Coordinates of C-alpha atoms in Angstrom, one line a residue:
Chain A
X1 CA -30.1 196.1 33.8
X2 CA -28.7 192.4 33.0
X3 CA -26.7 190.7 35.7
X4 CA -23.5 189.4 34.4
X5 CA -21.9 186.4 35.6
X6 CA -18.2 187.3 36.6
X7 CA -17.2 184.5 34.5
X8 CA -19.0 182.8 31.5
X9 CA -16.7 179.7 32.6
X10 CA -18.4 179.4 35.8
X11 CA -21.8 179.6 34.1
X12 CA -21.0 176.9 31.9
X13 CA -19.8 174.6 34.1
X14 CA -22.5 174.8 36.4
X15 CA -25.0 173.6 33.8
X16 CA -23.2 171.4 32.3
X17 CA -22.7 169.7 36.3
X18 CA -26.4 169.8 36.4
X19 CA -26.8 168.1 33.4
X20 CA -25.1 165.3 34.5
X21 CA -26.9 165.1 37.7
X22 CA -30.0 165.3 35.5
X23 CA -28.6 162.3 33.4
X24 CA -28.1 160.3 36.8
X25 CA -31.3 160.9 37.9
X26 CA -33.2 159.6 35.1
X27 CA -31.4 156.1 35.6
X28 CA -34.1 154.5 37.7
X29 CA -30.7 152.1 38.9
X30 CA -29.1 155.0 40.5
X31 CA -25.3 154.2 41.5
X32 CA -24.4 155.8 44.7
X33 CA -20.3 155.3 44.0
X34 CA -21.4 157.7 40.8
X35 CA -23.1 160.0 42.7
X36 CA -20.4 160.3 45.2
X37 CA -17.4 160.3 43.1
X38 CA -19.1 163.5 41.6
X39 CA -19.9 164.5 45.4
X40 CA -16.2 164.1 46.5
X41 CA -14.5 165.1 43.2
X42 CA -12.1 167.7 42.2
X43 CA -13.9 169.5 39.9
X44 CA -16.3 169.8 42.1
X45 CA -14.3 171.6 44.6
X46 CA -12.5 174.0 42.4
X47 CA -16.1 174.5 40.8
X48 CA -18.0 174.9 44.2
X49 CA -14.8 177.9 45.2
X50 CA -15.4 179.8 41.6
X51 CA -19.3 179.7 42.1
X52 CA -18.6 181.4 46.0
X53 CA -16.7 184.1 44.5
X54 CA -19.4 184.1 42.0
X55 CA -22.0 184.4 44.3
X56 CA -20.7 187.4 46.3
X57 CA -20.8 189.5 42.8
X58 CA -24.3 188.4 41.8
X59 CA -25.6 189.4 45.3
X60 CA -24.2 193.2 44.6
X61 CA -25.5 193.1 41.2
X62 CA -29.0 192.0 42.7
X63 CA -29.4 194.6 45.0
X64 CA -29.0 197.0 42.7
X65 CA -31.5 195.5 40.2
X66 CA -33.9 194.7 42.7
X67 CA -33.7 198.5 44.1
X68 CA -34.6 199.7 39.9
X69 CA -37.1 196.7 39.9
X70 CA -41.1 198.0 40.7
X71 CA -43.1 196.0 42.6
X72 CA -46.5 194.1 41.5
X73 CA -49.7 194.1 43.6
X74 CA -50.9 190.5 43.8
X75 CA -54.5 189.1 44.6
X76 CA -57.3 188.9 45.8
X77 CA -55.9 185.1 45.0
X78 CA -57.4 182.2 46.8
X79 CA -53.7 179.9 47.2
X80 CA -53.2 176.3 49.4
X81 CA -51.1 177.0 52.2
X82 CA -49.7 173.7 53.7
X83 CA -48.3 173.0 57.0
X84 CA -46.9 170.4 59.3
X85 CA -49.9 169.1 61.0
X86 CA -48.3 169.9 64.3
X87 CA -49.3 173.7 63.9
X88 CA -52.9 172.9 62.7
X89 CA -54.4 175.1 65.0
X90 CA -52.5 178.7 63.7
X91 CA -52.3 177.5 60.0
X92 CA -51.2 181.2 59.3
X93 CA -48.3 180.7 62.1
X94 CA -44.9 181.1 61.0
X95 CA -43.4 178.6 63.6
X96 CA -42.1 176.1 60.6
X97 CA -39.7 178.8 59.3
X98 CA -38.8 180.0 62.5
X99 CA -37.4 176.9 63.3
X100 CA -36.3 175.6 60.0
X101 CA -34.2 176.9 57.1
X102 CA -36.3 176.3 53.7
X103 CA -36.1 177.4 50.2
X104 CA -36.4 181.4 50.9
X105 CA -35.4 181.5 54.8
X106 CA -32.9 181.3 56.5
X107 CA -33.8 179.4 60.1
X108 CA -35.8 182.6 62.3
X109 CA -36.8 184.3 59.1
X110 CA -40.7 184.8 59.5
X111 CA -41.7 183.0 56.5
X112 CA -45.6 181.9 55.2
X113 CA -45.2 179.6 52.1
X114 CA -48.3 178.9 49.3
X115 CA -48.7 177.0 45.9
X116 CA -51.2 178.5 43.7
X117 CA -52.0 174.6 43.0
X118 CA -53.1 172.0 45.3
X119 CA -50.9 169.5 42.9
X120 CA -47.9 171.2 43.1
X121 CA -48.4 170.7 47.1
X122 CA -48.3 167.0 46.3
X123 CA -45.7 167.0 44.2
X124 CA -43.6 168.6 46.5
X125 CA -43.9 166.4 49.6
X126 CA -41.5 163.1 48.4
X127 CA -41.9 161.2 51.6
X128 CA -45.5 160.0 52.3
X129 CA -45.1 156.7 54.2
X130 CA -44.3 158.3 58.0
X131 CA -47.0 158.0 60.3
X132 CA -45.8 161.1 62.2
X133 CA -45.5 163.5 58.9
X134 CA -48.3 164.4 57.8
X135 CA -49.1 167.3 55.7
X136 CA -52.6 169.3 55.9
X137 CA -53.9 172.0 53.5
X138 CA -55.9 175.3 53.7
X139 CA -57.0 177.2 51.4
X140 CA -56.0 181.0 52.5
X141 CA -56.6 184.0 50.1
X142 CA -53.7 186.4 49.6
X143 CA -53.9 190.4 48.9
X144 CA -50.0 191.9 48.4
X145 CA -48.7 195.0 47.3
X146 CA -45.2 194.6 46.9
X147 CA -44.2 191.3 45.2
X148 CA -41.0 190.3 43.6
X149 CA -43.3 188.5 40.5
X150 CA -40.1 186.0 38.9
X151 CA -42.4 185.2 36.4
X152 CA -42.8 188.9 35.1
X153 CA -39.2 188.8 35.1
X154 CA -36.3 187.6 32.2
X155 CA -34.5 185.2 32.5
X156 CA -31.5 186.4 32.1
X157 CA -32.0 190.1 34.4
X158 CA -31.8 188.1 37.5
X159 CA -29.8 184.7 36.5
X160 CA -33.5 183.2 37.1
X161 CA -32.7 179.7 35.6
X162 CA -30.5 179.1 38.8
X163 CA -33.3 179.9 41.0
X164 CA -35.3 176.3 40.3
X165 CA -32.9 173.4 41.4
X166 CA -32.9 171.7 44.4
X167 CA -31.1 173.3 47.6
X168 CA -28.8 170.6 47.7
X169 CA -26.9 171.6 44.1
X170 CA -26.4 174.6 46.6
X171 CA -25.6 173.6 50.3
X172 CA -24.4 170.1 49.5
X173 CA -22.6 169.7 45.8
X174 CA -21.4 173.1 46.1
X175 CA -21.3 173.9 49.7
X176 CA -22.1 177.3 49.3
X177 CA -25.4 179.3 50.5
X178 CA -28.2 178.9 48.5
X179 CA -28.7 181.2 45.9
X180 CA -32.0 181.8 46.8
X181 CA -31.6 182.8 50.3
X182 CA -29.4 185.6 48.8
X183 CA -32.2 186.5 47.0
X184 CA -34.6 186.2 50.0
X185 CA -32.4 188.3 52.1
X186 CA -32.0 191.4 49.1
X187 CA -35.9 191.2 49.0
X188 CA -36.9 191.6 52.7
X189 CA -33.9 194.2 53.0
X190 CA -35.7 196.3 50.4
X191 CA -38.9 195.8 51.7
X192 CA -40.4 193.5 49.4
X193 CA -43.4 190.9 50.7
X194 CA -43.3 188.3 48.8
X195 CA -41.3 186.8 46.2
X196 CA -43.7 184.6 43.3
X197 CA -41.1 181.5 41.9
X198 CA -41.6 178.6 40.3
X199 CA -41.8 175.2 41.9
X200 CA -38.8 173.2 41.9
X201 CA -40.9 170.2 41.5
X202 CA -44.1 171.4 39.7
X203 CA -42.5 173.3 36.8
X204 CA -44.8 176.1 35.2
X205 CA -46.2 176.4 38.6
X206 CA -46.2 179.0 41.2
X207 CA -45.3 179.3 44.8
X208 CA -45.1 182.2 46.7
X209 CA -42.9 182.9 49.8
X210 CA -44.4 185.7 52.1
X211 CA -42.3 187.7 53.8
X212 CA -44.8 189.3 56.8
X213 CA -42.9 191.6 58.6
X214 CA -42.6 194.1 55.4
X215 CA -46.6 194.1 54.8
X216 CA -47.9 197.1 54.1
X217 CA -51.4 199.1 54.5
X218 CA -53.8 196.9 52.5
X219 CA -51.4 193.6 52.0
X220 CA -53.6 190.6 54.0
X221 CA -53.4 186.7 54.6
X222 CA -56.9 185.3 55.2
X223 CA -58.0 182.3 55.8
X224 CA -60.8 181.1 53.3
X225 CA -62.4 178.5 55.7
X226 CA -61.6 179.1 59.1
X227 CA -62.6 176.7 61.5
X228 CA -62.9 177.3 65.9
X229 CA -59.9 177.7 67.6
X230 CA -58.1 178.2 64.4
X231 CA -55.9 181.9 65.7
X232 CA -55.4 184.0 63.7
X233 CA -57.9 183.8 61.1
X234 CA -56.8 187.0 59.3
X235 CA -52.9 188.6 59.2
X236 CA -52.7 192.1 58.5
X237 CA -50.4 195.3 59.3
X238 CA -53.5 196.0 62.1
X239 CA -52.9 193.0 64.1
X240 CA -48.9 191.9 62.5
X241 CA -47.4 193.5 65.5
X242 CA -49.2 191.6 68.2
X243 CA -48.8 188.3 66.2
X244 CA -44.8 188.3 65.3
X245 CA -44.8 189.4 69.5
X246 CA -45.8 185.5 70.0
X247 CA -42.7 184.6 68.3
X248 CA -39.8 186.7 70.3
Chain B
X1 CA -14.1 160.5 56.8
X2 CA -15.8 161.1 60.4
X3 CA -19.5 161.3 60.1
X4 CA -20.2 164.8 60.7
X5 CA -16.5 166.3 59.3
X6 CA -16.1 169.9 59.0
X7 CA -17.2 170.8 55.2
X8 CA -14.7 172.7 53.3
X9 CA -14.9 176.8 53.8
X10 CA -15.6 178.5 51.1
X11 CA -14.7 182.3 50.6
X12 CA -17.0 185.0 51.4
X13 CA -19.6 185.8 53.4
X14 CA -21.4 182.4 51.8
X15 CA -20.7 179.8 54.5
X16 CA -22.2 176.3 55.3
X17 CA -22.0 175.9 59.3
X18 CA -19.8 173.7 60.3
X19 CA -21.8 170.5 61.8
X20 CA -19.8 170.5 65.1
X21 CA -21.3 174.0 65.7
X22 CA -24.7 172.8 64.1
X23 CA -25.1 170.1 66.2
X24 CA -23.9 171.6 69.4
X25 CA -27.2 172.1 71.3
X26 CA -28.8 169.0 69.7
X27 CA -30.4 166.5 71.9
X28 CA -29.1 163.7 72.2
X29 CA -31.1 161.3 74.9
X30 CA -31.6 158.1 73.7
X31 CA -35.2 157.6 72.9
X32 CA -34.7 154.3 71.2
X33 CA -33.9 151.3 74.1
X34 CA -33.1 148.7 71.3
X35 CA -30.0 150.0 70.2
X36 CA -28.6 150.2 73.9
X37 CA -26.6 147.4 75.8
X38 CA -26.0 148.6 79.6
X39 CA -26.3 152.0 78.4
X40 CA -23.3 151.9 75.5
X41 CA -24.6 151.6 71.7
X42 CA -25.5 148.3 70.6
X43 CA -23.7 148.6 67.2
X44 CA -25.2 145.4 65.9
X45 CA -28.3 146.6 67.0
X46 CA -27.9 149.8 64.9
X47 CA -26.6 147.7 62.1
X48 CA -29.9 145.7 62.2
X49 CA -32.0 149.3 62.4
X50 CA -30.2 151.0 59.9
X51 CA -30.2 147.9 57.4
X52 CA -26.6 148.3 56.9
X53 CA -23.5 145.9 58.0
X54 CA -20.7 146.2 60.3
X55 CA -18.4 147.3 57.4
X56 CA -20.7 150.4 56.5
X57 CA -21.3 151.7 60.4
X58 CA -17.6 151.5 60.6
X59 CA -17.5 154.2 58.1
X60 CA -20.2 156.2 59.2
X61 CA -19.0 156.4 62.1
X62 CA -14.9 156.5 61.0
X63 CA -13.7 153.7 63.4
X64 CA -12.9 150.3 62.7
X65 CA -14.7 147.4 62.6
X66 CA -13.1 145.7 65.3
X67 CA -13.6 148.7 67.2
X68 CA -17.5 148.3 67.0
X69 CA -17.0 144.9 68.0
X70 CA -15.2 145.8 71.4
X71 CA -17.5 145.4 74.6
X72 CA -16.3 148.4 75.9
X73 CA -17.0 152.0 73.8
X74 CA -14.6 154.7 74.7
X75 CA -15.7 158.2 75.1
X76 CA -14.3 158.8 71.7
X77 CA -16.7 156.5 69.6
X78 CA -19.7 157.1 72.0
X79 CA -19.0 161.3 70.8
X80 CA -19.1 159.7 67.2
X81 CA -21.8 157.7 67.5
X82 CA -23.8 161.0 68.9
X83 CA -24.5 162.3 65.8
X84 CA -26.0 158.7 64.6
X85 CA -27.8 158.7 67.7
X86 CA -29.6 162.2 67.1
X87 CA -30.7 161.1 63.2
X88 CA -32.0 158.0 64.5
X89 CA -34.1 159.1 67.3
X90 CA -35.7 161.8 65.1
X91 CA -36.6 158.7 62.7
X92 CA -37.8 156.7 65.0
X93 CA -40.4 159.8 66.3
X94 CA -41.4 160.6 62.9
X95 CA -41.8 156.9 61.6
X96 CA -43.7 156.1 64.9
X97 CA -40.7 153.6 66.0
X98 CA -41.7 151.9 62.3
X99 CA -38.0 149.9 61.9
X100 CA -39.1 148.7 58.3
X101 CA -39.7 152.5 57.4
X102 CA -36.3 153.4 58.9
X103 CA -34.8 151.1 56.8
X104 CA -36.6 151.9 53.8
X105 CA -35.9 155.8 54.4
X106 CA -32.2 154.9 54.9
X107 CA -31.6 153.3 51.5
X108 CA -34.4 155.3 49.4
X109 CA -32.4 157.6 46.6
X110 CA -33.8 161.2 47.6
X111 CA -34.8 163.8 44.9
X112 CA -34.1 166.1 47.7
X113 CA -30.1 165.3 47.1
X114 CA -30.6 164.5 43.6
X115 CA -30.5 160.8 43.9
X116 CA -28.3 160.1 47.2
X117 CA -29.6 158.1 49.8
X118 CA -29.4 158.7 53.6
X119 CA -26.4 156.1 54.0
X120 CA -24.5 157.4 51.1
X121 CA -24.5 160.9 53.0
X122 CA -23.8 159.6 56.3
X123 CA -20.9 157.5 54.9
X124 CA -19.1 160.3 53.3
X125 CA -19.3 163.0 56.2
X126 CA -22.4 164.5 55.1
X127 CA -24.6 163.2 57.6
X128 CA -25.6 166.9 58.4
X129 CA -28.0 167.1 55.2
X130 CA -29.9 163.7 56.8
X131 CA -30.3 165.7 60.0
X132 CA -31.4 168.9 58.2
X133 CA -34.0 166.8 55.9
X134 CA -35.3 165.0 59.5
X135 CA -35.4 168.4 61.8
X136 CA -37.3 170.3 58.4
X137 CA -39.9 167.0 58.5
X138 CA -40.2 167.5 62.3
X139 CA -40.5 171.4 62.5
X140 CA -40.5 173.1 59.2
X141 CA -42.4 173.8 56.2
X142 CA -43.5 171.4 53.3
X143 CA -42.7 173.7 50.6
X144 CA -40.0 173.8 47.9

């Protein structure tokens, strides 16, 4: 099955409103009146209504690919999950997603998010220079039995290419939801535990979102290093139950 | 525009929240004594934090300049200048109350909005991306 936009129009113009994002981007003298003409302009608002409308179809049309669509197994695959140093001691917590939206959940969405590279980690964290931001690393070793692999998958079955831009093309430019939390949402409804995309900002790279209430018999997050006090050091569907309990 | 104006709706079941309901149950205690006179905002004390003039926080926060000049701040600006407020307490807890980092943050293009700046958003009534961005630093995960 090949999703179809409702409108080739639509397609179009959304590419061609990326590429002149992309074209401002490269200017190292960015101007801000540019930007926010484009922001602020009416194209963009008759643009950001067709792309709604467009939306809506391309979430039916996902839900029924993703229900044909059969699942990999991933791992054993030793990944980097990062955190906010804040939660150092439950690096396997999902307290980050709980309390913030990101790129595949919505805010209270039990989330785990890991690169398969320690430099796409770097690449992905643009402000460095807070004292009270700071970023640590572990690597964690993943086992999952029901991943939504985007890499396995054509480009044009699941409109793909729109998965890998910033979420701001999305909430801000267009004001609409992001396409991926669509996506997110058709996953965990069809029981899916992960989803495997490619960095927005390490292209050719892989992250992977986990989704831990739909783990199955088998699926497991361990830590490769755990160090004391460090809870828990292992997530499976044994001890899942008693861990999401912390977080109602 | 007013800092935090209602986005447009689109159709559908894909909303954006409007930021008055987003930032309902934000806190906003002032954590940051420079930028209070007497307990009203100090606008040219903001000015000076932000590394913007008068002209520019008179947009952000949709009054006039003369307005921000006034001794006395009406309940009306002081509900404007909430919003403000919120964005630049988180900044000063995550930047360790580092003013020069502030300021640098404030003007910095962002690949996260494809090349805006903090000030850009907040002057157009989009201030509710800066807060999203800040909260995500503070509470959320480092992953794109």
């Amino acid at each position: 099955m090949v999703i179809q936009w409702p409108s080739e129009d639509i397609r179009k113009l959304f590419f061609e409103f990326n590429e002149d994002l992309a074209r401002l981007k490269e200017n190292p003298d960015i101007k801000q009146e540019k930007l926010l003409s484009l922001l602020q302009g009416p194209e963009l608002k008759k643009l950001s209504f067709d792309f709604a409308v467009a939306l809506n179809t391309y979430k039916v049309q996902l839900e029924a690919f993703v229900s044909q669509y059969p699942p990999v197994e991933y791992g054993p695959v030793t990944v980097i999950r990062a955190i906010n140093n804040k939660y150092s001691s439950k690096p396997l917590g999902i307290d980050g997603s709980m309390l913030q939206e990101n790129r595949y959940n919505r805010k209270g969405q039990p989330t785990l998010y890991f690169s398969e590279s320690p430099e796409t980690i770097t690449k992905e964290i643009t402000i460095d220079y807070f004292k009270n931001h700071q970023v640590i690393t572990f690597p964690s070793e993943l086992v999952l039995k029901k991943v939504f692999d985007t890499e396995k998958i054509d480009n044009t079955e699941i409109g793909k290419d729109l998965l890998k831009y910033e979420m701001a093309i999305f909430s801000l430019y267009l004001d609409v939801v992001p396409i991926t939390w669509i996506m997110s949402d058709v996953l965990r409804d069809q029981g899916f535990e992960a989803i495997r995309y490619e960095s927005v900002r390490d292209h050719a790279r892989y992250n992977l979102a986990v989704f831990p209430k739909n783990f199955s018999s088998g699926s497991s997050i361990k830590l490769v290093n755990p160090e004391d006090g460090q809870s828990p050091a292992e997530m499976n569907i044994e001890n899942l139950s008693e861990f999401l309990k912390q977080y109602e | 525009m007013a800092l935090f104006a209602s986005m447009p709706s689109t159709p559908g079941l894909l909303f954006v929240s409007e930021i008055e309901v987003y930032m309902r149950n934000q806190a906003f205690a002032p954590k940051i004594g420079k930028i209070y006179t007497e307990g009203d905002p100090d606008f040219a004390a903001i000015c000076d934090l932000i590394g913007s003039s008068q002209e520019v926080l008179a947009k952000i926060l949709d009054v006039s300049e003369s307005t921000l000049r006034n001794k006395r701040v009406s309940s009306a600006t002081l509900r404007k200048t909430g919003s403000l407020i919120h964005i630049l307490n988180m900044l000063w807890e995550i930047s360790g109350g580092d003013e020069k980092q502030i300021r640098r943050f404030m003007h910095e293009p962002r690949i996260e909005w494809l090349g805006l700046t903090p000030i850009s958003l907040l002057s157009c009534g989009k201030g509710i991306e800066v807060a999203k961005l800040l909260e995500g630093m503070l509470d959320g995960d480092p992953v794109a």
